């Protein structure tokens, strides 16, 4: 980032682009950690509300995902206070394991929402078995392609100290894309069956966010982008608990 700022200054002079880039750097450095902390509090709030409202079975599959996001954003927020070293490295390494095991649970959430909406084929034994098999397969896929043999290194981006993969992914995250497609398909059926639009909106945002590389290199901003789909999933669980 220092080199890019210097280049911008030479190309455009001391004003203009250099000043704009520098101001953006200061802003993100100042606010990225608070963003992560704020997201952690949001997810904790969601978790508490869902825990109190366990009338829908889909909540059981959504709560672990929220717990994983609480941990993820909590570590991002606390990184610069913990400091670079083996402790922070281990805490960040756990983020990849948690992501691999918990994110695929959204497939079961999608199946359960269809069951709760009264979709006939979702009541069948084969649908339940398929949902669990797909979830297990996605966990295995993520473990073998992303986690096993993972090497991470410290990285500081806009005030957030964390550990990331040494080698960047060559394409969109396959597991997340598959989960997003499953959620999108389920959301369309829920929209038609129950007239609930927001599940679809959140799922669409999630699939766009998975397929398109965000122009901002900040873990906090990436997780902020996840807040919209998660909010829609929480709202869907709450809606189905009151729908008749």
Tab-separated table of C-alpha atoms in Angstrom:
chain	number	residue	atom	x	y	z
A	1	UNK	CA	0.000	0.000	0.000
A	2	UNK	CA	2.883	2.381	0.731
A	3	UNK	CA	4.321	1.806	-2.753
A	4	UNK	CA	0.966	2.393	-4.435
A	5	UNK	CA	0.490	5.645	-2.543
A	6	UNK	CA	3.923	6.847	-3.583
A	7	UNK	CA	3.173	5.992	-7.213
A	8	UNK	CA	-0.133	7.833	-7.058
A	9	UNK	CA	1.586	10.882	-5.631
A	10	UNK	CA	4.172	10.990	-8.438
A	11	UNK	CA	1.571	10.538	-11.126
A	12	UNK	CA	-1.018	13.005	-9.957
A	13	UNK	CA	0.923	15.443	-7.820
A	14	UNK	CA	0.504	16.138	-4.135
A	15	UNK	CA	-3.226	16.749	-4.423
A	16	UNK	CA	-6.029	14.852	-6.132
A	17	UNK	CA	-5.647	11.092	-6.198
A	18	UNK	CA	-2.803	10.960	-3.656
A	19	UNK	CA	-4.785	12.901	-1.101
A	20	UNK	CA	-7.933	10.809	-1.748
A	21	UNK	CA	-6.060	7.503	-1.429
A	22	UNK	CA	-4.284	8.629	1.700
A	23	UNK	CA	-7.526	9.738	3.326
A	24	UNK	CA	-9.125	6.382	2.462
A	25	UNK	CA	-6.174	4.533	3.993
A	26	UNK	CA	-6.537	6.486	7.228
A	27	UNK	CA	-10.296	5.907	7.334
A	28	UNK	CA	-10.073	2.146	6.806
A	29	UNK	CA	-7.202	1.801	9.260
A	30	UNK	CA	-9.226	3.607	11.880
A	31	UNK	CA	-12.543	1.837	11.363
A	32	UNK	CA	-11.876	-1.738	10.144
A	33	UNK	CA	-11.411	-3.220	13.619
A	34	UNK	CA	-14.503	-1.455	15.007
A	35	UNK	CA	-16.434	-2.801	11.987
A	36	UNK	CA	-15.424	-6.318	12.973
A	37	UNK	CA	-16.394	-5.675	16.587
A	38	UNK	CA	-19.737	-4.218	15.522
A	39	UNK	CA	-20.442	-7.246	13.332
A	40	UNK	CA	-19.577	-9.525	16.236
A	41	UNK	CA	-22.173	-7.759	18.372
A	42	UNK	CA	-24.735	-7.972	15.554
A	43	UNK	CA	-24.221	-11.714	15.211
A	44	UNK	CA	-24.419	-12.196	18.973
A	45	UNK	CA	-27.721	-10.335	18.935
A	46	UNK	CA	-28.984	-12.599	16.149
A	47	UNK	CA	-27.888	-15.698	18.053
A	48	UNK	CA	-29.671	-14.656	21.243
A	49	UNK	CA	-32.878	-13.826	19.379
A	50	UNK	CA	-32.832	-17.138	17.547
A	51	UNK	CA	-32.049	-19.095	20.699
A	52	UNK	CA	-35.129	-17.609	22.343
A	53	UNK	CA	-37.205	-18.502	19.295
A	54	UNK	CA	-36.636	-22.236	18.734
A	55	UNK	CA	-40.083	-22.978	17.326
A	56	UNK	CA	-38.606	-23.668	13.888
A	57	UNK	CA	-36.220	-26.542	13.239
A	58	UNK	CA	-34.191	-24.458	10.785
A	59	UNK	CA	-32.892	-22.438	13.737
A	60	UNK	CA	-30.852	-25.453	14.879
A	61	UNK	CA	-28.826	-25.304	11.657
A	62	UNK	CA	-28.517	-21.516	11.588
A	63	UNK	CA	-27.244	-20.998	15.138
A	64	UNK	CA	-23.897	-22.800	14.576
A	65	UNK	CA	-23.277	-20.692	11.461
A	66	UNK	CA	-23.872	-17.505	13.441
A	67	UNK	CA	-21.592	-18.789	16.211
A	68	UNK	CA	-18.864	-19.286	13.604
A	69	UNK	CA	-19.296	-15.727	12.338
A	70	UNK	CA	-19.144	-14.400	15.895
A	71	UNK	CA	-15.794	-16.146	16.306
A	72	UNK	CA	-14.539	-15.020	12.886
A	73	UNK	CA	-15.295	-11.343	13.402
A	74	UNK	CA	-14.208	-11.479	17.027
A	75	UNK	CA	-10.740	-12.681	16.004
A	76	UNK	CA	-10.523	-10.023	13.287
A	77	UNK	CA	-11.445	-7.344	15.814
A	78	UNK	CA	-8.988	-8.610	18.448
A	79	UNK	CA	-6.070	-9.375	16.118
A	80	UNK	CA	-4.057	-6.212	16.572
A	81	UNK	CA	-4.532	-6.346	20.343
A	82	UNK	CA	-3.350	-9.964	20.573
A	83	UNK	CA	-0.403	-9.245	18.317
A	84	UNK	CA	1.456	-11.318	15.762
A	85	UNK	CA	2.583	-14.703	17.050
A	86	UNK	CA	1.626	-18.357	17.583
A	87	UNK	CA	-1.506	-17.522	19.597
A	88	UNK	CA	-3.056	-15.354	16.894
A	89	UNK	CA	-1.896	-17.805	14.229
A	90	UNK	CA	-3.703	-20.682	15.970
A	91	UNK	CA	-6.836	-18.596	16.472
A	92	UNK	CA	-6.889	-17.681	12.781
A	93	UNK	CA	-6.148	-21.242	11.695
A	94	UNK	CA	-9.278	-22.282	13.565
A	95	UNK	CA	-11.290	-19.854	11.431
A	96	UNK	CA	-10.673	-22.003	8.353
A	97	UNK	CA	-11.739	-25.179	10.169
A	98	UNK	CA	-14.877	-23.535	11.524
A	99	UNK	CA	-15.767	-22.227	8.069
A	100	UNK	CA	-15.339	-25.698	6.559
A	101	UNK	CA	-17.554	-27.442	9.113
A	102	UNK	CA	-20.263	-24.851	9.741
A	103	UNK	CA	-20.977	-23.048	6.453
A	104	UNK	CA	-22.299	-26.235	4.728
A	105	UNK	CA	-24.966	-26.443	7.447
A	106	UNK	CA	-26.824	-23.811	5.439
A	107	UNK	CA	-27.787	-26.626	3.048
A	108	UNK	CA	-29.685	-28.242	5.930
A	109	UNK	CA	-31.181	-24.856	6.781
A	110	UNK	CA	-32.454	-24.544	3.199
A	111	UNK	CA	-33.965	-28.043	3.266
A	112	UNK	CA	-35.628	-27.386	6.627
A	113	UNK	CA	-37.204	-24.128	5.437
A	114	UNK	CA	-38.799	-26.040	2.554
A	115	UNK	CA	-40.063	-28.699	4.937
A	116	UNK	CA	-41.524	-26.046	7.232
A	117	UNK	CA	-43.185	-24.340	4.260
A	118	UNK	CA	-45.024	-27.549	3.453
A	119	UNK	CA	-43.217	-28.362	0.201
A	120	UNK	CA	-44.249	-31.967	-0.348
A	121	UNK	CA	-41.050	-33.453	-1.719
A	122	UNK	CA	-39.058	-31.888	1.144
A	123	UNK	CA	-41.011	-34.119	3.551
A	124	UNK	CA	-39.685	-37.266	1.872
A	125	UNK	CA	-36.932	-39.404	3.374
A	126	UNK	CA	-34.846	-39.132	0.205
A	127	UNK	CA	-34.850	-35.322	0.486
A	128	UNK	CA	-33.527	-35.468	4.044
A	129	UNK	CA	-30.855	-38.016	3.108
A	130	UNK	CA	-29.821	-35.950	0.080
A	131	UNK	CA	-29.517	-32.793	2.196
A	132	UNK	CA	-27.317	-34.515	4.779
A	133	UNK	CA	-25.184	-36.227	2.121
A	134	UNK	CA	-24.636	-32.940	0.276
A	135	UNK	CA	-23.713	-31.200	3.531
A	136	UNK	CA	-21.205	-33.922	4.405
A	137	UNK	CA	-19.749	-33.841	0.884
A	138	UNK	CA	-19.281	-30.070	1.014
A	139	UNK	CA	-17.489	-30.325	4.353
A	140	UNK	CA	-15.157	-32.926	2.857
A	141	UNK	CA	-14.627	-30.811	-0.260
A	142	UNK	CA	-13.634	-27.765	1.780
A	143	UNK	CA	-11.335	-29.774	4.040
A	144	UNK	CA	-9.466	-31.448	1.187
A	145	UNK	CA	-9.238	-28.404	-1.086
A	146	UNK	CA	-8.737	-25.586	1.420
A	147	UNK	CA	-7.858	-26.755	4.932
A	148	UNK	CA	-5.620	-29.826	4.768
A	149	UNK	CA	-2.059	-28.670	4.173
A	150	UNK	CA	-3.055	-25.050	4.737
A	151	UNK	CA	-0.186	-22.617	5.280
A	152	UNK	CA	-1.051	-19.186	6.641
A	153	UNK	CA	0.969	-16.038	7.141
A	154	UNK	CA	0.424	-12.754	8.995
A	155	UNK	CA	-1.201	-9.964	7.038
A	156	UNK	CA	-2.240	-6.495	8.078
A	157	UNK	CA	-4.895	-4.856	5.984
A	158	UNK	CA	-6.487	-1.518	6.875
A	159	UNK	CA	-5.797	-1.847	10.566
A	160	UNK	CA	-6.873	-5.511	10.861
A	161	UNK	CA	-4.114	-7.951	11.820
A	162	UNK	CA	-4.905	-11.538	10.887
A	163	UNK	CA	-3.419	-14.625	9.263
A	164	UNK	CA	-4.379	-15.551	5.715
A	165	UNK	CA	-3.483	-18.185	3.147
A	166	UNK	CA	-0.033	-17.913	1.595
A	167	UNK	CA	-1.464	-18.881	-1.790
A	168	UNK	CA	-4.582	-17.034	-2.900
A	169	UNK	CA	-7.481	-19.006	-4.361
A	170	UNK	CA	-7.409	-19.240	-8.162
A	171	UNK	CA	-11.182	-18.907	-8.510
A	172	UNK	CA	-14.486	-18.472	-6.659
A	173	UNK	CA	-14.941	-20.612	-3.506
A	174	UNK	CA	-16.637	-23.769	-4.808
A	175	UNK	CA	-18.201	-24.831	-1.519
A	176	UNK	CA	-19.706	-21.412	-0.847
A	177	UNK	CA	-20.997	-21.167	-4.412
A	178	UNK	CA	-22.784	-24.514	-4.113
A	179	UNK	CA	-24.284	-23.513	-0.764
A	180	UNK	CA	-25.395	-20.208	-2.294
A	181	UNK	CA	-27.085	-21.961	-5.229
A	182	UNK	CA	-28.933	-24.298	-2.840
A	183	UNK	CA	-30.116	-21.328	-0.764
A	184	UNK	CA	-31.166	-19.443	-3.895
A	185	UNK	CA	-33.200	-22.392	-5.155
A	186	UNK	CA	-34.890	-22.849	-1.787
A	187	UNK	CA	-35.603	-19.120	-1.522
A	188	UNK	CA	-37.431	-19.114	-4.866
A	189	UNK	CA	-39.685	-21.938	-3.679
A	190	UNK	CA	-40.297	-20.164	-0.353
A	191	UNK	CA	-41.161	-16.972	-2.245
A	192	UNK	CA	-43.719	-18.831	-4.352
A	193	UNK	CA	-45.096	-20.918	-1.487
A	194	UNK	CA	-45.207	-18.369	1.341
A	195	UNK	CA	-44.847	-15.041	-0.462
A	196	UNK	CA	-41.638	-14.270	1.461
A	197	UNK	CA	-39.248	-12.255	-0.744
A	198	UNK	CA	-36.356	-11.512	1.621
A	199	UNK	CA	-34.920	-15.024	1.662
A	200	UNK	CA	-34.415	-14.662	-2.101
A	201	UNK	CA	-32.881	-11.182	-1.770
A	202	UNK	CA	-30.330	-12.359	0.791
A	203	UNK	CA	-29.493	-15.501	-1.186
A	204	UNK	CA	-29.005	-13.477	-4.365
A	205	UNK	CA	-26.633	-11.094	-2.572
A	206	UNK	CA	-24.721	-14.082	-1.199
A	207	UNK	CA	-24.258	-15.729	-4.599
A	208	UNK	CA	-23.136	-12.447	-6.180
A	209	UNK	CA	-20.693	-11.877	-3.326
A	210	UNK	CA	-19.298	-15.397	-3.753
A	211	UNK	CA	-18.879	-15.213	-7.520
A	212	UNK	CA	-17.579	-11.641	-7.797
A	213	UNK	CA	-14.247	-10.560	-6.347
A	214	UNK	CA	-14.800	-7.565	-4.070
A	215	UNK	CA	-12.550	-4.590	-4.950
A	216	UNK	CA	-11.779	-3.917	-1.264
A	217	UNK	CA	-9.077	-6.058	0.353
A	218	UNK	CA	-10.440	-6.066	3.867
A	219	UNK	CA	-11.726	-9.056	5.812
A	220	UNK	CA	-13.982	-6.780	7.818
A	221	UNK	CA	-15.605	-5.353	4.692
A	222	UNK	CA	-16.028	-8.844	3.234
A	223	UNK	CA	-17.803	-9.959	6.401
A	224	UNK	CA	-19.924	-6.812	6.321
A	225	UNK	CA	-21.047	-7.929	2.860
A	226	UNK	CA	-22.164	-11.220	4.492
A	227	UNK	CA	-24.402	-9.383	6.943
A	228	UNK	CA	-27.180	-8.861	4.368
A	229	UNK	CA	-27.696	-12.557	3.498
A	230	UNK	CA	-27.378	-13.616	7.133
A	231	UNK	CA	-29.982	-11.047	8.158
A	232	UNK	CA	-32.335	-12.467	5.541
A	233	UNK	CA	-31.828	-16.011	6.870
A	234	UNK	CA	-32.561	-14.892	10.424
A	235	UNK	CA	-35.640	-13.005	9.216
A	236	UNK	CA	-36.761	-16.103	7.295
A	237	UNK	CA	-36.505	-18.307	10.382
A	238	UNK	CA	-38.466	-15.749	12.360
A	239	UNK	CA	-41.079	-15.384	9.610
A	240	UNK	CA	-41.645	-19.125	9.389
A	241	UNK	CA	-42.091	-19.367	13.148
A	242	UNK	CA	-45.150	-17.109	12.892
A	243	UNK	CA	-46.461	-18.138	9.463
A	244	UNK	CA	-49.682	-20.117	9.312
